[in-house]
Amino acid sequence: MLDSIKRMFSGEKSGKVAKRRLQMVLIQDRASVSPEVMGMIRDDIIQVLSKYMIIDKTDMEISLENVDDSVALVANIPVQNMRHHR
């Protein structure tokens, strides 16, 4: 929760944050992906990646973006360390 509060006051103007959120909502709407489905995608990605690496789930960002005439899934997932399997 502290990380969320820090991000809210990170110095980024609220107009920029609102614009970025609106863009994400519009892209998700165009791609016909509900927030629930985006949440399930995020959970699945966390589950798979957690088998191989330790990730920072709080700073993880997953979104859909327009790329030319298509939609791309873009993920920014901070990796803290790798899990070493034998």
PDB file of N, CA and C in Angstrom:
ATOM      1  N   MET A   1       0.825  -1.188   0.000  1.00  0.00           N
ATOM      2  CA  MET A   1       0.000   0.000   0.000  1.00  0.00           C
ATOM      3  C   MET A   1       0.869   1.252   0.000  1.00  0.00           C
ATOM      4  N   LEU A   2       1.992   1.196   0.700  1.00  0.00           N
ATOM      5  CA  LEU A   2       2.888   2.343   0.738  1.00  0.00           C
ATOM      6  C   LEU A   2       3.409   2.665  -0.650  1.00  0.00           C
ATOM      7  N   ASP A   3       3.702   1.632  -1.451  1.00  0.00           N
ATOM      8  CA  ASP A   3       4.162   1.864  -2.816  1.00  0.00           C
ATOM      9  C   ASP A   3       3.108   2.583  -3.649  1.00  0.00           C
ATOM     10  N   SER A   4       1.840   2.229  -3.453  1.00  0.00           N
ATOM     11  CA  SER A   4       0.756   2.891  -4.183  1.00  0.00           C
ATOM     12  C   SER A   4       0.682   4.366  -3.837  1.00  0.00           C
ATOM     13  N   ILE A   5       0.844   4.674  -2.565  1.00  0.00           N
ATOM     14  CA  ILE A   5       0.812   6.068  -2.123  1.00  0.00           C
ATOM     15  C   ILE A   5       2.008   6.823  -2.691  1.00  0.00           C
ATOM     16  N   LYS A   6       3.184   6.194  -2.686  1.00  0.00           N
ATOM     17  CA  LYS A   6       4.368   6.841  -3.250  1.00  0.00           C
ATOM     18  C   LYS A   6       4.161   7.160  -4.721  1.00  0.00           C
ATOM     19  N   ARG A   7       3.568   6.205  -5.468  1.00  0.00           N
ATOM     20  CA  ARG A   7       3.338   6.437  -6.885  1.00  0.00           C
ATOM     21  C   ARG A   7       2.360   7.580  -7.118  1.00  0.00           C
ATOM     22  N   MET A   8       1.374   7.708  -6.220  1.00  0.00           N
ATOM     23  CA  MET A   8       0.400   8.784  -6.367  1.00  0.00           C
ATOM     24  C   MET A   8       1.061  10.148  -6.235  1.00  0.00           C
ATOM     25  N   PHE A   9       2.100  10.233  -5.417  1.00  0.00           N
ATOM     26  CA  PHE A   9       2.765  11.512  -5.171  1.00  0.00           C
ATOM     27  C   PHE A   9       4.179  11.529  -5.739  1.00  0.00           C
ATOM     28  N   SER A  10       4.412  10.800  -6.810  1.00  0.00           N
ATOM     29  CA  SER A  10       5.756  10.664  -7.366  1.00  0.00           C
ATOM     30  C   SER A  10       6.198  11.873  -8.169  1.00  0.00           C
ATOM     31  N   GLY A  11       5.396  12.898  -8.218  1.00  0.00           N
ATOM     32  CA  GLY A  11       5.776  14.088  -8.961  1.00  0.00           C
ATOM     33  C   GLY A  11       5.166  14.132 -10.349  1.00  0.00           C
ATOM     34  N   GLU A  12       4.544  13.042 -10.792  1.00  0.00           N
ATOM     35  CA  GLU A  12       3.917  13.041 -12.091  1.00  0.00           C
ATOM     36  C   GLU A  12       2.597  13.801 -11.988  1.00  0.00           C
ATOM     37  N   LYS A  13       2.366  14.685 -12.902  1.00  0.00           N
ATOM     38  CA  LYS A  13       1.160  15.502 -12.874  1.00  0.00           C
ATOM     39  C   LYS A  13      -0.076  14.628 -13.030  1.00  0.00           C
ATOM     40  N   SER A  14      -1.120  14.968 -12.281  1.00  0.00           N
ATOM     41  CA  SER A  14      -2.337  14.160 -12.299  1.00  0.00           C
ATOM     42  C   SER A  14      -2.976  14.131 -13.687  1.00  0.00           C
ATOM     43  N   GLY A  15      -2.796  15.167 -14.460  1.00  0.00           N
ATOM     44  CA  GLY A  15      -3.318  15.192 -15.829  1.00  0.00           C
ATOM     45  C   GLY A  15      -2.670  14.125 -16.693  1.00  0.00           C
ATOM     46  N   LYS A  16      -1.359  13.954 -16.545  1.00  0.00           N
ATOM     47  CA  LYS A  16      -0.644  12.921 -17.298  1.00  0.00           C
ATOM     48  C   LYS A  16      -1.109  11.537 -16.883  1.00  0.00           C
ATOM     49  N   VAL A  17      -1.283  11.340 -15.591  1.00  0.00           N
ATOM     50  CA  VAL A  17      -1.743  10.049 -15.074  1.00  0.00           C
ATOM     51  C   VAL A  17      -3.141   9.751 -15.598  1.00  0.00           C
ATOM     52  N   ALA A  18      -4.018  10.739 -15.556  1.00  0.00           N
ATOM     53  CA  ALA A  18      -5.389  10.552 -16.034  1.00  0.00           C
ATOM     54  C   ALA A  18      -5.401  10.255 -17.532  1.00  0.00           C
ATOM     55  N   LYS A  19      -4.569  10.954 -18.285  1.00  0.00           N
ATOM     56  CA  LYS A  19      -4.497  10.719 -19.726  1.00  0.00           C
ATOM     57  C   LYS A  19      -4.026   9.302 -20.015  1.00  0.00           C
ATOM     58  N   ARG A  20      -2.999   8.831 -19.294  1.00  0.00           N
ATOM     59  CA  ARG A  20      -2.465   7.480 -19.496  1.00  0.00           C
ATOM     60  C   ARG A  20      -3.521   6.428 -19.144  1.00  0.00           C
ATOM     61  N   ARG A  21      -4.254   6.653 -18.052  1.00  0.00           N
ATOM     62  CA  ARG A  21      -5.320   5.713 -17.666  1.00  0.00           C
ATOM     63  C   ARG A  21      -6.434   5.685 -18.706  1.00  0.00           C
ATOM     64  N   LEU A  22      -6.817   6.842 -19.216  1.00  0.00           N
ATOM     65  CA  LEU A  22      -7.858   6.908 -20.238  1.00  0.00           C
ATOM     66  C   LEU A  22      -7.401   6.189 -21.508  1.00  0.00           C
ATOM     67  N   GLN A  23      -6.157   6.390 -21.908  1.00  0.00           N
ATOM     68  CA  GLN A  23      -5.636   5.701 -23.082  1.00  0.00           C
ATOM     69  C   GLN A  23      -5.706   4.193 -22.896  1.00  0.00           C
ATOM     70  N   MET A  24      -5.354   3.724 -21.711  1.00  0.00           N
ATOM     71  CA  MET A  24      -5.380   2.293 -21.446  1.00  0.00           C
ATOM     72  C   MET A  24      -6.811   1.758 -21.510  1.00  0.00           C
ATOM     73  N   VAL A  25      -7.754   2.491 -20.958  1.00  0.00           N
ATOM     74  CA  VAL A  25      -9.159   2.077 -20.995  1.00  0.00           C
ATOM     75  C   VAL A  25      -9.652   2.011 -22.436  1.00  0.00           C
ATOM     76  N   LEU A  26      -9.309   3.017 -23.247  1.00  0.00           N
ATOM     77  CA  LEU A  26      -9.743   3.038 -24.642  1.00  0.00           C
ATOM     78  C   LEU A  26      -9.139   1.888 -25.432  1.00  0.00           C
ATOM     79  N   ILE A  27      -7.871   1.605 -25.209  1.00  0.00           N
ATOM     80  CA  ILE A  27      -7.211   0.501 -25.906  1.00  0.00           C
ATOM     81  C   ILE A  27      -7.841  -0.827 -25.514  1.00  0.00           C
ATOM     82  N   GLN A  28      -8.076  -1.011 -24.215  1.00  0.00           N
ATOM     83  CA  GLN A  28      -8.698  -2.254 -23.755  1.00  0.00           C
ATOM     84  C   GLN A  28     -10.093  -2.395 -24.349  1.00  0.00           C
ATOM     85  N   ASP A  29     -10.813  -1.274 -24.455  1.00  0.00           N
ATOM     86  CA  ASP A  29     -12.152  -1.312 -25.023  1.00  0.00           C
ATOM     87  C   ASP A  29     -12.098  -1.704 -26.497  1.00  0.00           C
ATOM     88  N   ARG A  30     -11.167  -1.124 -27.245  1.00  0.00           N
ATOM     89  CA  ARG A  30     -11.023  -1.455 -28.666  1.00  0.00           C
ATOM     90  C   ARG A  30     -10.644  -2.915 -28.860  1.00  0.00           C
ATOM     91  N   ALA A  31      -9.845  -3.455 -27.951  1.00  0.00           N
ATOM     92  CA  ALA A  31      -9.413  -4.840 -28.057  1.00  0.00           C
ATOM     93  C   ALA A  31     -10.455  -5.791 -27.470  1.00  0.00           C
ATOM     94  N   SER A  32     -11.542  -5.260 -26.971  1.00  0.00           N
ATOM     95  CA  SER A  32     -12.619  -6.044 -26.346  1.00  0.00           C
ATOM     96  C   SER A  32     -12.098  -6.889 -25.180  1.00  0.00           C
ATOM     97  N   VAL A  33     -11.239  -6.299 -24.370  1.00  0.00           N
ATOM     98  CA  VAL A  33     -10.688  -6.989 -23.202  1.00  0.00           C
ATOM     99  C   VAL A  33     -11.202  -6.275 -21.954  1.00  0.00           C
ATOM    100  N   SER A  34     -11.938  -6.998 -21.145  1.00  0.00           N
ATOM    101  CA  SER A  34     -12.490  -6.414 -19.922  1.00  0.00           C
ATOM    102  C   SER A  34     -11.404  -6.322 -18.853  1.00  0.00           C
ATOM    103  N   PRO A  35     -11.599  -5.465 -17.859  1.00  0.00           N
ATOM    104  CA  PRO A  35     -10.640  -5.393 -16.754  1.00  0.00           C
ATOM    105  C   PRO A  35     -10.481  -6.740 -16.041  1.00  0.00           C
ATOM    106  N   GLU A  36     -11.545  -7.530 -15.994  1.00  0.00           N
ATOM    107  CA  GLU A  36     -11.468  -8.843 -15.359  1.00  0.00           C
ATOM    108  C   GLU A  36     -10.518  -9.755 -16.123  1.00  0.00           C
ATOM    109  N   VAL A  37     -10.628  -9.737 -17.467  1.00  0.00           N
ATOM    110  CA  VAL A  37      -9.742 -10.569 -18.294  1.00  0.00           C
ATOM    111  C   VAL A  37      -8.303 -10.078 -18.165  1.00  0.00           C
ATOM    112  N   MET A  38      -8.089  -8.765 -18.148  1.00  0.00           N
ATOM    113  CA  MET A  38      -6.734  -8.234 -17.960  1.00  0.00           C
ATOM    114  C   MET A  38      -6.169  -8.700 -16.623  1.00  0.00           C
ATOM    115  N   GLY A  39      -7.002  -8.737 -15.593  1.00  0.00           N
ATOM    116  CA  GLY A  39      -6.563  -9.233 -14.287  1.00  0.00           C
ATOM    117  C   GLY A  39      -6.183 -10.696 -14.341  1.00  0.00           C
ATOM    118  N   MET A  40      -6.957 -11.496 -15.081  1.00  0.00           N
ATOM    119  CA  MET A  40      -6.640 -12.921 -15.211  1.00  0.00           C
ATOM    120  C   MET A  40      -5.341 -13.125 -15.987  1.00  0.00           C
ATOM    121  N   ILE A  41      -5.139 -12.315 -17.029  1.00  0.00           N
ATOM    122  CA  ILE A  41      -3.888 -12.388 -17.791  1.00  0.00           C
ATOM    123  C   ILE A  41      -2.717 -12.059 -16.878  1.00  0.00           C
ATOM    124  N   ARG A  42      -2.858 -10.994 -16.098  1.00  0.00           N
ATOM    125  CA  ARG A  42      -1.797 -10.586 -15.163  1.00  0.00           C
ATOM    126  C   ARG A  42      -1.492 -11.715 -14.176  1.00  0.00           C
ATOM    127  N   ASP A  43      -2.538 -12.319 -13.611  1.00  0.00           N
ATOM    128  CA  ASP A  43      -2.345 -13.410 -12.647  1.00  0.00           C
ATOM    129  C   ASP A  43      -1.636 -14.603 -13.283  1.00  0.00           C
ATOM    130  N   ASP A  44      -2.012 -14.935 -14.519  1.00  0.00           N
ATOM    131  CA  ASP A  44      -1.368 -16.055 -15.219  1.00  0.00           C
ATOM    132  C   ASP A  44       0.104 -15.768 -15.490  1.00  0.00           C
ATOM    133  N   ILE A  45       0.396 -14.535 -15.904  1.00  0.00           N
ATOM    134  CA  ILE A  45       1.795 -14.168 -16.165  1.00  0.00           C
ATOM    135  C   ILE A  45       2.606 -14.264 -14.879  1.00  0.00           C
ATOM    136  N   ILE A  46       2.052 -13.782 -13.781  1.00  0.00           N
ATOM    137  CA  ILE A  46       2.738 -13.865 -12.484  1.00  0.00           C
ATOM    138  C   ILE A  46       3.005 -15.323 -12.127  1.00  0.00           C
ATOM    139  N   GLN A  47       2.012 -16.166 -12.308  1.00  0.00           N
ATOM    140  CA  GLN A  47       2.151 -17.581 -11.954  1.00  0.00           C
ATOM    141  C   GLN A  47       3.265 -18.247 -12.758  1.00  0.00           C
ATOM    142  N   VAL A  48       3.303 -18.010 -14.062  1.00  0.00           N
ATOM    143  CA  VAL A  48       4.325 -18.637 -14.906  1.00  0.00           C
ATOM    144  C   VAL A  48       5.716 -18.093 -14.596  1.00  0.00           C
ATOM    145  N   LEU A  49       5.853 -16.785 -14.546  1.00  0.00           N
ATOM    146  CA  LEU A  49       7.168 -16.195 -14.319  1.00  0.00           C
ATOM    147  C   LEU A  49       7.719 -16.526 -12.938  1.00  0.00           C
ATOM    148  N   SER A  50       6.834 -16.661 -11.948  1.00  0.00           N
ATOM    149  CA  SER A  50       7.273 -16.947 -10.584  1.00  0.00           C
ATOM    150  C   SER A  50       7.931 -18.321 -10.460  1.00  0.00           C
ATOM    151  N   LYS A  51       7.713 -19.192 -11.421  1.00  0.00           N
ATOM    152  CA  LYS A  51       8.394 -20.497 -11.424  1.00  0.00           C
ATOM    153  C   LYS A  51       9.888 -20.331 -11.692  1.00  0.00           C
ATOM    154  N   TYR A  52      10.255 -19.301 -12.439  1.00  0.00           N
ATOM    155  CA  TYR A  52      11.621 -19.138 -12.916  1.00  0.00           C
ATOM    156  C   TYR A  52      12.366 -17.948 -12.327  1.00  0.00           C
ATOM    157  N   MET A  53      11.632 -16.995 -11.798  1.00  0.00           N
ATOM    158  CA  MET A  53      12.289 -15.808 -11.263  1.00  0.00           C
ATOM    159  C   MET A  53      11.461 -15.187 -10.145  1.00  0.00           C
ATOM    160  N   ILE A  54      12.123 -14.386  -9.337  1.00  0.00           N
ATOM    161  CA  ILE A  54      11.442 -13.628  -8.294  1.00  0.00           C
ATOM    162  C   ILE A  54      11.155 -12.260  -8.895  1.00  0.00           C
ATOM    163  N   ILE A  55       9.869 -11.922  -8.968  1.00  0.00           N
ATOM    164  CA  ILE A  55       9.481 -10.664  -9.607  1.00  0.00           C
ATOM    165  C   ILE A  55       8.843  -9.724  -8.588  1.00  0.00           C
ATOM    166  N   ASP A  56       8.906  -8.445  -8.899  1.00  0.00           N
ATOM    167  CA  ASP A  56       8.287  -7.413  -8.061  1.00  0.00           C
ATOM    168  C   ASP A  56       6.877  -7.173  -8.582  1.00  0.00           C
ATOM    169  N   LYS A  57       5.896  -7.815  -7.971  1.00  0.00           N
ATOM    170  CA  LYS A  57       4.511  -7.733  -8.438  1.00  0.00           C
ATOM    171  C   LYS A  57       3.911  -6.340  -8.250  1.00  0.00           C
ATOM    172  N   THR A  58       4.409  -5.579  -7.276  1.00  0.00           N
ATOM    173  CA  THR A  58       3.823  -4.259  -6.999  1.00  0.00           C
ATOM    174  C   THR A  58       4.180  -3.235  -8.076  1.00  0.00           C
ATOM    175  N   ASP A  59       5.352  -3.364  -8.685  1.00  0.00           N
ATOM    176  CA  ASP A  59       5.758  -2.412  -9.723  1.00  0.00           C
ATOM    177  C   ASP A  59       5.538  -2.949 -11.132  1.00  0.00           C
ATOM    178  N   MET A  60       4.856  -4.075 -11.237  1.00  0.00           N
ATOM    179  CA  MET A  60       4.593  -4.719 -12.509  1.00  0.00           C
ATOM    180  C   MET A  60       3.524  -3.942 -13.270  1.00  0.00           C
ATOM    181  N   GLU A  61       3.763  -3.725 -14.569  1.00  0.00           N
ATOM    182  CA  GLU A  61       2.792  -3.024 -15.406  1.00  0.00           C
ATOM    183  C   GLU A  61       2.507  -3.868 -16.643  1.00  0.00           C
ATOM    184  N   ILE A  62       1.243  -4.157 -16.871  1.00  0.00           N
ATOM    185  CA  ILE A  62       0.842  -4.891 -18.064  1.00  0.00           C
ATOM    186  C   ILE A  62      -0.272  -4.091 -18.717  1.00  0.00           C
ATOM    187  N   SER A  63      -0.117  -3.855 -20.007  1.00  0.00           N
ATOM    188  CA  SER A  63      -1.130  -3.062 -20.701  1.00  0.00           C
ATOM    189  C   SER A  63      -1.231  -3.502 -22.149  1.00  0.00           C
ATOM    190  N   LEU A  64      -2.257  -3.016 -22.801  1.00  0.00           N
ATOM    191  CA  LEU A  64      -2.424  -3.203 -24.235  1.00  0.00           C
ATOM    192  C   LEU A  64      -2.164  -1.867 -24.903  1.00  0.00           C
ATOM    193  N   GLU A  65      -1.415  -1.904 -26.001  1.00  0.00           N
ATOM    194  CA  GLU A  65      -1.107  -0.667 -26.723  1.00  0.00           C
ATOM    195  C   GLU A  65      -1.367  -0.853 -28.199  1.00  0.00           C
ATOM    196  N   ASN A  66      -1.786   0.232 -28.841  1.00  0.00           N
ATOM    197  CA  ASN A  66      -1.953   0.199 -30.289  1.00  0.00           C
ATOM    198  C   ASN A  66      -0.579   0.247 -30.949  1.00  0.00           C
ATOM    199  N   VAL A  67      -0.354  -0.695 -31.847  1.00  0.00           N
ATOM    200  CA  VAL A  67       0.876  -0.723 -32.634  1.00  0.00           C
ATOM    201  C   VAL A  67       0.442  -0.857 -34.085  1.00  0.00           C
ATOM    202  N   ASP A  68       0.625   0.200 -34.842  1.00  0.00           N
ATOM    203  CA  ASP A  68       0.141   0.255 -36.216  1.00  0.00           C
ATOM    204  C   ASP A  68      -1.354  -0.062 -36.229  1.00  0.00           C
ATOM    205  N   ASP A  69      -1.743  -1.133 -36.902  1.00  0.00           N
ATOM    206  CA  ASP A  69      -3.168  -1.490 -36.982  1.00  0.00           C
ATOM    207  C   ASP A  69      -3.526  -2.659 -36.078  1.00  0.00           C
ATOM    208  N   SER A  70      -2.693  -2.938 -35.069  1.00  0.00           N
ATOM    209  CA  SER A  70      -2.978  -4.067 -34.187  1.00  0.00           C
ATOM    210  C   SER A  70      -2.786  -3.640 -32.733  1.00  0.00           C
ATOM    211  N   VAL A  71      -3.060  -4.551 -31.843  1.00  0.00           N
ATOM    212  CA  VAL A  71      -2.914  -4.296 -30.415  1.00  0.00           C
ATOM    213  C   VAL A  71      -1.803  -5.200 -29.892  1.00  0.00           C
ATOM    214  N   ALA A  72      -0.919  -4.633 -29.063  1.00  0.00           N
ATOM    215  CA  ALA A  72       0.196  -5.388 -28.489  1.00  0.00           C
ATOM    216  C   ALA A  72       0.056  -5.441 -26.973  1.00  0.00           C
ATOM    217  N   LEU A  73       0.377  -6.587 -26.408  1.00  0.00           N
ATOM    218  CA  LEU A  73       0.449  -6.731 -24.960  1.00  0.00           C
ATOM    219  C   LEU A  73       1.846  -6.304 -24.550  1.00  0.00           C
ATOM    220  N   VAL A  74       1.928  -5.302 -23.693  1.00  0.00           N
ATOM    221  CA  VAL A  74       3.215  -4.770 -23.262  1.00  0.00           C
ATOM    222  C   VAL A  74       3.354  -5.012 -21.764  1.00  0.00           C
ATOM    223  N   ALA A  75       4.468  -5.623 -21.369  1.00  0.00           N
ATOM    224  CA  ALA A  75       4.677  -5.935 -19.959  1.00  0.00           C
ATOM    225  C   ALA A  75       6.002  -5.367 -19.488  1.00  0.00           C
ATOM    226  N   ASN A  76       5.962  -4.692 -18.355  1.00  0.00           N
ATOM    227  CA  ASN A  76       7.157  -4.201 -17.681  1.00  0.00           C
ATOM    228  C   ASN A  76       7.151  -4.888 -16.319  1.00  0.00           C
ATOM    229  N   ILE A  77       8.019  -5.886 -16.161  1.00  0.00           N
ATOM    230  CA  ILE A  77       8.005  -6.718 -14.964  1.00  0.00           C
ATOM    231  C   ILE A  77       9.397  -6.700 -14.337  1.00  0.00           C
ATOM    232  N   PRO A  78       9.570  -5.965 -13.231  1.00  0.00           N
ATOM    233  CA  PRO A  78      10.879  -5.931 -12.581  1.00  0.00           C
ATOM    234  C   PRO A  78      11.256  -7.315 -12.022  1.00  0.00           C
ATOM    235  N   VAL A  79      12.435  -7.779 -12.406  1.00  0.00           N
ATOM    236  CA  VAL A  79      12.947  -9.067 -11.921  1.00  0.00           C
ATOM    237  C   VAL A  79      13.940  -8.800 -10.811  1.00  0.00           C
ATOM    238  N   GLN A  80      13.663  -9.380  -9.631  1.00  0.00           N
ATOM    239  CA  GLN A  80      14.551  -9.183  -8.490  1.00  0.00           C
ATOM    240  C   GLN A  80      15.684 -10.200  -8.488  1.00  0.00           C
ATOM    241  N   ASN A  81      15.378 -11.425  -8.907  1.00  0.00           N
ATOM    242  CA  ASN A  81      16.398 -12.472  -8.912  1.00  0.00           C
ATOM    243  C   ASN A  81      15.877 -13.664  -9.699  1.00  0.00           C
ATOM    244  N   MET A  82      16.791 -14.516 -10.130  1.00  0.00           N
ATOM    245  CA  MET A  82      16.416 -15.739 -10.819  1.00  0.00           C
ATOM    246  C   MET A  82      16.320 -16.887  -9.826  1.00  0.00           C
ATOM    247  N   ARG A  83      15.418 -17.803 -10.082  1.00  0.00           N
ATOM    248  CA  ARG A  83      15.337 -19.026  -9.284  1.00  0.00           C
ATOM    249  C   ARG A  83      16.233 -20.046  -9.968  1.00  0.00           C
ATOM    250  N   HIS A  84      17.056 -20.706  -9.214  1.00  0.00           N
ATOM    251  CA  HIS A  84      17.976 -21.692  -9.781  1.00  0.00           C
ATOM    252  C   HIS A  84      17.421 -23.086  -9.539  1.00  0.00           C
ATOM    253  N   HIS A  85      16.968 -23.712 -10.617  1.00  0.00           N
ATOM    254  CA  HIS A  85      16.393 -25.055 -10.547  1.00  0.00           C
ATOM    255  C   HIS A  85      17.472 -26.077 -10.863  1.00  0.00           C
ATOM    256  N   ARG A  86      17.374 -27.201 -10.203  1.00  0.00           N
ATOM    257  CA  ARG A  86      18.339 -28.288 -10.496  1.00  0.00           C
ATOM    258  C   ARG A  86      17.627 -29.484 -11.013  1.00  0.00           C
TER     259      ARG A  86
END
